[in-house]
PDB file of N, CA and C in Angstrom:
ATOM      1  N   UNK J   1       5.273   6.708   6.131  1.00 64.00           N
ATOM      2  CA  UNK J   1       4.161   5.864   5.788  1.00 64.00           C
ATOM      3  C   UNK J   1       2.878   6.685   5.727  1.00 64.00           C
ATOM      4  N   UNK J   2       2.579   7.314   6.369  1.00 74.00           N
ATOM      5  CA  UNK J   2       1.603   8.574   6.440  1.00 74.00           C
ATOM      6  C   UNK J   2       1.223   9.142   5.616  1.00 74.00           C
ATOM      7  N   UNK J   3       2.634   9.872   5.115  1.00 78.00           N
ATOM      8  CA  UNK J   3       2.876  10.705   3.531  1.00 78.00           C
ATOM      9  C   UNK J   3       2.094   9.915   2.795  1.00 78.00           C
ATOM     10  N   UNK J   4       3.014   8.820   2.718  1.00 76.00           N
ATOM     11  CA  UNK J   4       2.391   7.907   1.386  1.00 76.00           C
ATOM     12  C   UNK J   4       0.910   7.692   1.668  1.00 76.00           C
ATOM     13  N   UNK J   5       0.406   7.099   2.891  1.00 75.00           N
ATOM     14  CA  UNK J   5      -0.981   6.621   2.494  1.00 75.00           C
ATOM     15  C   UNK J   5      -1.921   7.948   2.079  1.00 75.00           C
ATOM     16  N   UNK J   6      -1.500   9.608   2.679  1.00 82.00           N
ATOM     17  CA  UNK J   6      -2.259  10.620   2.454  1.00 82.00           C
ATOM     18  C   UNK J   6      -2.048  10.852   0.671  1.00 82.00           C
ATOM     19  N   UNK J   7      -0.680  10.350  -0.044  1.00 81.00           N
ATOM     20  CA  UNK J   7      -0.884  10.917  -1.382  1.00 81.00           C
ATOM     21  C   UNK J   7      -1.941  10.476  -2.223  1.00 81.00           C
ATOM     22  N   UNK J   8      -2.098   8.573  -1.472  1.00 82.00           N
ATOM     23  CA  UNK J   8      -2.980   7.793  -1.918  1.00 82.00           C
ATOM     24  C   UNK J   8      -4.294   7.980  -2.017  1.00 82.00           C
ATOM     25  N   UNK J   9      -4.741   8.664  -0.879  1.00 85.00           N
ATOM     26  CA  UNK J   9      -6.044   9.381  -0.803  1.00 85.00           C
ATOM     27  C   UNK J   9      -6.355  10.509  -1.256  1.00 85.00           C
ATOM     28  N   UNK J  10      -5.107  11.699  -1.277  1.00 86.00           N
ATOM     29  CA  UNK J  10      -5.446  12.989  -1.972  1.00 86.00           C
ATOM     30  C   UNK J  10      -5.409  12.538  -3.984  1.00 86.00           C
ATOM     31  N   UNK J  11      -4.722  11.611  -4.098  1.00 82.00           N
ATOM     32  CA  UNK J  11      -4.309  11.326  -5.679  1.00 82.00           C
ATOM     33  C   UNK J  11      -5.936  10.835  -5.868  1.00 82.00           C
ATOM     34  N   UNK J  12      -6.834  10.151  -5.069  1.00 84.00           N
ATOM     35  CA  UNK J  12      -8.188   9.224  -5.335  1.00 84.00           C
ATOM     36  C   UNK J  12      -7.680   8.230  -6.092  1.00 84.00           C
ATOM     37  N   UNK J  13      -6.614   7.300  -5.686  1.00 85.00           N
ATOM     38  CA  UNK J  13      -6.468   5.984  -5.590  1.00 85.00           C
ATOM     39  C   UNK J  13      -7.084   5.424  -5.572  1.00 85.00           C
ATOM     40  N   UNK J  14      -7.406   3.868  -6.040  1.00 87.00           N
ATOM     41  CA  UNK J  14      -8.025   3.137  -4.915  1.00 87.00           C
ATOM     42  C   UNK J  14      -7.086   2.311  -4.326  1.00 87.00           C
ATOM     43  N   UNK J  15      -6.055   2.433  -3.996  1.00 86.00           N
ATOM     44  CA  UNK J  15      -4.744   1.637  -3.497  1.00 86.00           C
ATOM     45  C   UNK J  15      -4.987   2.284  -2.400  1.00 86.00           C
ATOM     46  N   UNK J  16      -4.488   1.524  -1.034  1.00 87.00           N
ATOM     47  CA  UNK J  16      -4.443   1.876   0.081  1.00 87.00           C
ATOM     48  C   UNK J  16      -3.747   1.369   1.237  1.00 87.00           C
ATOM     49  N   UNK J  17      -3.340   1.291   2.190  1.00 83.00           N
ATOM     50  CA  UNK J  17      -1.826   0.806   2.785  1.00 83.00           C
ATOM     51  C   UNK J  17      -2.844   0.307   3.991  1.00 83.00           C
ATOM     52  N   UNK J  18      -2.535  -1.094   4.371  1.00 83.00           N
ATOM     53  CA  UNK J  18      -3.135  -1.093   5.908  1.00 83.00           C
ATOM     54  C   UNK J  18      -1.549  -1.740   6.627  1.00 83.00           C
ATOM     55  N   UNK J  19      -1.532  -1.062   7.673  1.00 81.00           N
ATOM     56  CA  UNK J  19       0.083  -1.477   8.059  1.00 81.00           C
ATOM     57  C   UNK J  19      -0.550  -1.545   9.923  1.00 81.00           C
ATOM     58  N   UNK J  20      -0.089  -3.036  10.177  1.00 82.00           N
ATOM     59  CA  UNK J  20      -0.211  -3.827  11.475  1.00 82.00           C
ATOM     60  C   UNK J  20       1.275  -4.701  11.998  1.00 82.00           C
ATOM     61  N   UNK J  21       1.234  -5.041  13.325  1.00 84.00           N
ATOM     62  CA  UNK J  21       2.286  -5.388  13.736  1.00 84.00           C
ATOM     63  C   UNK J  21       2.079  -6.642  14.214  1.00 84.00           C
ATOM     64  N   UNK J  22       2.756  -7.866  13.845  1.00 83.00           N
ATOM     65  CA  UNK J  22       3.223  -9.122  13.977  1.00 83.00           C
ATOM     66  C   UNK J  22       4.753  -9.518  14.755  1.00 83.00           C
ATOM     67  N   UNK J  23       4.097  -9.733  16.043  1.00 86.00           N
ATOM     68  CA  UNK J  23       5.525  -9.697  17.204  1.00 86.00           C
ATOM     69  C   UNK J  23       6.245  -8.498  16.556  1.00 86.00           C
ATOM     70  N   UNK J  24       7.607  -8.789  16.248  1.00 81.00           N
ATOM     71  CA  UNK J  24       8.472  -7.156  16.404  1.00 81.00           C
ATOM     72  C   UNK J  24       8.718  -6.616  14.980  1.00 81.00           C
ATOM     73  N   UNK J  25       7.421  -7.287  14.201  1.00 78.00           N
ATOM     74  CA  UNK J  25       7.849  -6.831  12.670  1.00 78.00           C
ATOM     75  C   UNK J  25       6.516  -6.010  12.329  1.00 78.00           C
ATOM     76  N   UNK J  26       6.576  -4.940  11.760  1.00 76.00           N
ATOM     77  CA  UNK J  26       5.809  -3.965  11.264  1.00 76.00           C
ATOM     78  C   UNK J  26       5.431  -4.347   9.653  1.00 76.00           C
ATOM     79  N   UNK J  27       4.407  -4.338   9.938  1.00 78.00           N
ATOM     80  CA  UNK J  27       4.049  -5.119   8.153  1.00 78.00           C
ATOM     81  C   UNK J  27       2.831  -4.536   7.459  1.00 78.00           C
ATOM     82  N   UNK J  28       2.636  -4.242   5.834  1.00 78.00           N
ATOM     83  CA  UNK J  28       1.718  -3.368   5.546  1.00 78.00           C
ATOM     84  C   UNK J  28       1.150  -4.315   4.177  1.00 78.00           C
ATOM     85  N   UNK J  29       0.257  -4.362   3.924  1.00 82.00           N
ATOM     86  CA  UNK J  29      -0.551  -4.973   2.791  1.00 82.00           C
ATOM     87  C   UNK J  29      -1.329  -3.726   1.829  1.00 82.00           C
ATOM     88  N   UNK J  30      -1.061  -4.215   0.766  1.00 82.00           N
ATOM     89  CA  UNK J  30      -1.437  -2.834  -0.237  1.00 82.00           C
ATOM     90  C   UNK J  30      -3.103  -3.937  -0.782  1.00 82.00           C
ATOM     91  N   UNK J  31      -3.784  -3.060  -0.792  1.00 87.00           N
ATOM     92  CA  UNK J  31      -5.351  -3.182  -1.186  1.00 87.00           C
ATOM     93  C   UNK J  31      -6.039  -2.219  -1.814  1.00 87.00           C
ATOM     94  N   UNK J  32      -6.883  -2.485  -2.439  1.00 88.00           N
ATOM     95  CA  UNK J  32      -7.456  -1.619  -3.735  1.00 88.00           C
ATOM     96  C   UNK J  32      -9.583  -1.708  -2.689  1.00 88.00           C
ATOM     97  N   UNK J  33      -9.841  -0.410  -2.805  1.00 90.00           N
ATOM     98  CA  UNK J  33     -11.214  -0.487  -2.218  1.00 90.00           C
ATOM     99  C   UNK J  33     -12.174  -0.165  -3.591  1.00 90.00           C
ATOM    100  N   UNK J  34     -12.987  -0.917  -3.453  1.00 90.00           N
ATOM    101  CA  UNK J  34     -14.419  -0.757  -4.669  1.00 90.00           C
ATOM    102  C   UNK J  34     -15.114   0.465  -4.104  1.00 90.00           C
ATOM    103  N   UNK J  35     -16.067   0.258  -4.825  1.00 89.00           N
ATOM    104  CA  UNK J  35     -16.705   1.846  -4.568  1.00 89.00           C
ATOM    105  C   UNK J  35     -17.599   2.762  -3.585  1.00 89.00           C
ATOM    106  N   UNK J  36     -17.738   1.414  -2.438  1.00 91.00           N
ATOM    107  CA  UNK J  36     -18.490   1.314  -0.969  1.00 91.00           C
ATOM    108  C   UNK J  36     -17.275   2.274  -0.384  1.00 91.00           C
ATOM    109  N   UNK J  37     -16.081   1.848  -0.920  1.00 88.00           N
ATOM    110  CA  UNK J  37     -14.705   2.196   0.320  1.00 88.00           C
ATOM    111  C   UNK J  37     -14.569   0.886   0.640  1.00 88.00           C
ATOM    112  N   UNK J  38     -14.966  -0.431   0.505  1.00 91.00           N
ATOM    113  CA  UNK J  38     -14.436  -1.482   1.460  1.00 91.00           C
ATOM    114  C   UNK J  38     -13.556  -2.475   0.427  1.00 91.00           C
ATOM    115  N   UNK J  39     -12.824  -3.134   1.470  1.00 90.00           N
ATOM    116  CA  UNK J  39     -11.472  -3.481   0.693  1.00 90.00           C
ATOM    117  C   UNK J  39     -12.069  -5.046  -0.459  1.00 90.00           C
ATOM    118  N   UNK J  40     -11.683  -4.911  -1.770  1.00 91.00           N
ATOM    119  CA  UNK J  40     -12.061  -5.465  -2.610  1.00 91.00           C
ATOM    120  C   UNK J  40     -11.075  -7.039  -3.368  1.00 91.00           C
ATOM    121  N   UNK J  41      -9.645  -6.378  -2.874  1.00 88.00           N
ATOM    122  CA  UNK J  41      -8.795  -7.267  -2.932  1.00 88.00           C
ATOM    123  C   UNK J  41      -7.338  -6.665  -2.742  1.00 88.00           C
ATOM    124  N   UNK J  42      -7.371  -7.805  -2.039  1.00 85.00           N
ATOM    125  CA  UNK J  42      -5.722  -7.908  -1.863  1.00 85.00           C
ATOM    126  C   UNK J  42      -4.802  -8.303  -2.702  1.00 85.00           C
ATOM    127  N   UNK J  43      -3.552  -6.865  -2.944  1.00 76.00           N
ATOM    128  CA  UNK J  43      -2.220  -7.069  -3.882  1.00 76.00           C
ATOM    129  C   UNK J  43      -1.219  -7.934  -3.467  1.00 76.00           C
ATOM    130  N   UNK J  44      -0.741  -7.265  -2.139  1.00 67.00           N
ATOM    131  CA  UNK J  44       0.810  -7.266  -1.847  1.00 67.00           C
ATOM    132  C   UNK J  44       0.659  -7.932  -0.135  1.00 67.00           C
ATOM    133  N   UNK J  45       0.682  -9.102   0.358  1.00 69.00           N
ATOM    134  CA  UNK J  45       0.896  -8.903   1.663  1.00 69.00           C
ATOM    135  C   UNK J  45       1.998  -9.129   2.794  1.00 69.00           C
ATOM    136  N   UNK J  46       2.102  -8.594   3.719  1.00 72.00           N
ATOM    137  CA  UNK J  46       3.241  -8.789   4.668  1.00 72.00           C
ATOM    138  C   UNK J  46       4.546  -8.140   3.778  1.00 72.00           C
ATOM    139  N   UNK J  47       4.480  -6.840   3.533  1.00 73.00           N
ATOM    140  CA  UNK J  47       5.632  -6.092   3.163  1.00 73.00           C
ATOM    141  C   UNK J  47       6.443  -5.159   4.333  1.00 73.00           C
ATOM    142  N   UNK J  48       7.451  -5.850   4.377  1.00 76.00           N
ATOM    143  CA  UNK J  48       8.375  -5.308   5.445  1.00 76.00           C
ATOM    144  C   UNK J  48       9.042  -3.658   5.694  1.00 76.00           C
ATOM    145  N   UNK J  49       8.476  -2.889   6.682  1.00 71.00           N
ATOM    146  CA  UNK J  49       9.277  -1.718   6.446  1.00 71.00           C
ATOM    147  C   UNK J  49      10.577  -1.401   6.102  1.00 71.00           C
ATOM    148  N   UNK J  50      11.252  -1.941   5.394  1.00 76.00           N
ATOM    149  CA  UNK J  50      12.301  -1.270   4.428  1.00 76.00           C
ATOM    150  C   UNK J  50      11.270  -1.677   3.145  1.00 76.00           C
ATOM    151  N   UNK J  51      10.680  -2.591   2.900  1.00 77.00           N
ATOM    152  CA  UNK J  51      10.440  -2.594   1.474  1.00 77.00           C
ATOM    153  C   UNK J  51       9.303  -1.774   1.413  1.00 77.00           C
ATOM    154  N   UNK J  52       8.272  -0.874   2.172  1.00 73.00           N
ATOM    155  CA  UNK J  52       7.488   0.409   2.234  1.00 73.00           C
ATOM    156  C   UNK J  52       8.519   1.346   2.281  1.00 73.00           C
ATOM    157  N   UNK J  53       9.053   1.751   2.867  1.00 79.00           N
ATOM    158  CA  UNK J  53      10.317   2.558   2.421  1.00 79.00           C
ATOM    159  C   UNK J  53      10.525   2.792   0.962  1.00 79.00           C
ATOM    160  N   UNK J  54      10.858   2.037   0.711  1.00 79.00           N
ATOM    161  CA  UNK J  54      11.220   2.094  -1.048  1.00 79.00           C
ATOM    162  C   UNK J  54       9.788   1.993  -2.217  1.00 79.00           C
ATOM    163  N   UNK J  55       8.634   1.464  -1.397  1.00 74.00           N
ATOM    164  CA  UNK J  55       7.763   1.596  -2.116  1.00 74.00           C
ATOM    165  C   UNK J  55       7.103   3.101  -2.358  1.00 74.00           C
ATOM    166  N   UNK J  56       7.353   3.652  -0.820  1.00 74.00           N
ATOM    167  CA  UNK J  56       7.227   5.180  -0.412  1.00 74.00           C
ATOM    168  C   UNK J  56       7.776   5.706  -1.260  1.00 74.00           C
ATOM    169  N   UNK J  57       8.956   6.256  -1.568  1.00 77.00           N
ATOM    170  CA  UNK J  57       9.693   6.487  -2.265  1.00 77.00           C
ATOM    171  C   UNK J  57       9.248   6.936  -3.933  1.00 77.00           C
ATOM    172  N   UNK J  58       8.765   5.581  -4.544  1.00 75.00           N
ATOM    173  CA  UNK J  58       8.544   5.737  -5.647  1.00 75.00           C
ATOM    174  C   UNK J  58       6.899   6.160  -6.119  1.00 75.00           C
ATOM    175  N   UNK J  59       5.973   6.008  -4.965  1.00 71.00           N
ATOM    176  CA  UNK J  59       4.839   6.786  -5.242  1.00 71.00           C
ATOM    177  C   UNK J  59       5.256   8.060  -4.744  1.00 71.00           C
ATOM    178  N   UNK J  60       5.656   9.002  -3.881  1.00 72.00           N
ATOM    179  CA  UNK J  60       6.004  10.482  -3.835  1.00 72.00           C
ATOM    180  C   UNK J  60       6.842  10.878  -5.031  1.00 72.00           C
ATOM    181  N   UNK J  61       7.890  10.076  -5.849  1.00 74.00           N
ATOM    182  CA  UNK J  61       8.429  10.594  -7.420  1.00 74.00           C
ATOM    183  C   UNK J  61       7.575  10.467  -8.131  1.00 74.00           C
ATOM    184  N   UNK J  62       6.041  10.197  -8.102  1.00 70.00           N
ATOM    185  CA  UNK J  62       5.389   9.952  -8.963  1.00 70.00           C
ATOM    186  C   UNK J  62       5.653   8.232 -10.261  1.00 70.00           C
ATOM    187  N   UNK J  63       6.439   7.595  -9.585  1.00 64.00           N
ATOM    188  CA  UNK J  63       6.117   6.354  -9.972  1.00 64.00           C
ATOM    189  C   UNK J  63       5.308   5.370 -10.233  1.00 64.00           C
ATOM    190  N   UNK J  64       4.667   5.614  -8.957  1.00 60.00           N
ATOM    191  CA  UNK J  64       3.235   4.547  -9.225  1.00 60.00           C
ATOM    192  C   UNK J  64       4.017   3.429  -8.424  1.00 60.00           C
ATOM    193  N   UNK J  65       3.201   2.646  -8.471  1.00 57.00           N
ATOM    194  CA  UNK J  65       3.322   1.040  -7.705  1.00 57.00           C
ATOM    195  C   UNK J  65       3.278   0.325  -9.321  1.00 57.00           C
ATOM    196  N   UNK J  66       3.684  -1.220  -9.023  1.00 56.00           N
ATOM    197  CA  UNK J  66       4.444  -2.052  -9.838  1.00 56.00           C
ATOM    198  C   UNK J  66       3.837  -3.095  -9.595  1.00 56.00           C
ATOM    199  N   UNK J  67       2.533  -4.053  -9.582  1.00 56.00           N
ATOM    200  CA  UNK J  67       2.727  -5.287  -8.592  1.00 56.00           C
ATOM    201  C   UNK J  67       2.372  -6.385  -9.807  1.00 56.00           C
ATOM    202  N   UNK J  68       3.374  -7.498  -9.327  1.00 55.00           N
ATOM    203  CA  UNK J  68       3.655  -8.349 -10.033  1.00 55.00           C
ATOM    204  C   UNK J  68       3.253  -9.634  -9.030  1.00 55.00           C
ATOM    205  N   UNK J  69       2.055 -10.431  -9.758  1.00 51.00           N
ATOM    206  CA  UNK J  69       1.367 -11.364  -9.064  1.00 51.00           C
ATOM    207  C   UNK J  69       0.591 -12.493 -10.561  1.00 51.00           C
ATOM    208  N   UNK J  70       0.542 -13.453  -9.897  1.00 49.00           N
ATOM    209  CA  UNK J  70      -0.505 -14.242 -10.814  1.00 49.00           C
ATOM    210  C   UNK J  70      -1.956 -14.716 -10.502  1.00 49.00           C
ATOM    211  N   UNK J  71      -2.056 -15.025 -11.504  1.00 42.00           N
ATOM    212  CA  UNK J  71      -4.151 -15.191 -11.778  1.00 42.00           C
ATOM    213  C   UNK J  71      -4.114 -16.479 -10.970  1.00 42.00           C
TER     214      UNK J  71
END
């Protein structure tokens, strides 16, 4: 998780991982920061470590993130 949030910051993203714990589940919300640095909106929330795992994954192959949401 580390990796990933450092590629996010060395790449100058504005995607960014905040990952907190809810009783025994580890959970991370992907957010995009405006140009203060402060968080501007929220993508993705309560993503479960296996599914950062695999999100990990495909930003270190150079994939990119995918997020599929409505207006």
């Amino acid at each position: 998780m580390d990796d990933t949030h450092l590629s996010l910051v060395t790449k100058e993203s504005p995607f960014r991982l905040c990952v907190y714990r809810e009783k025994e589940e580890v959970l991370v919300d992907i957010v995009t920061l405006d140009k203060t640095r402060k968080i501007n909106r929220l993508y993705n929330r309560t993503i479960t470590h296996n599914d950062m795992e695999t999100l990990g994954r495909q930003i270190h192959n150079g994939m990119g993130l995918i997020l599929d949401y409505t207006v």
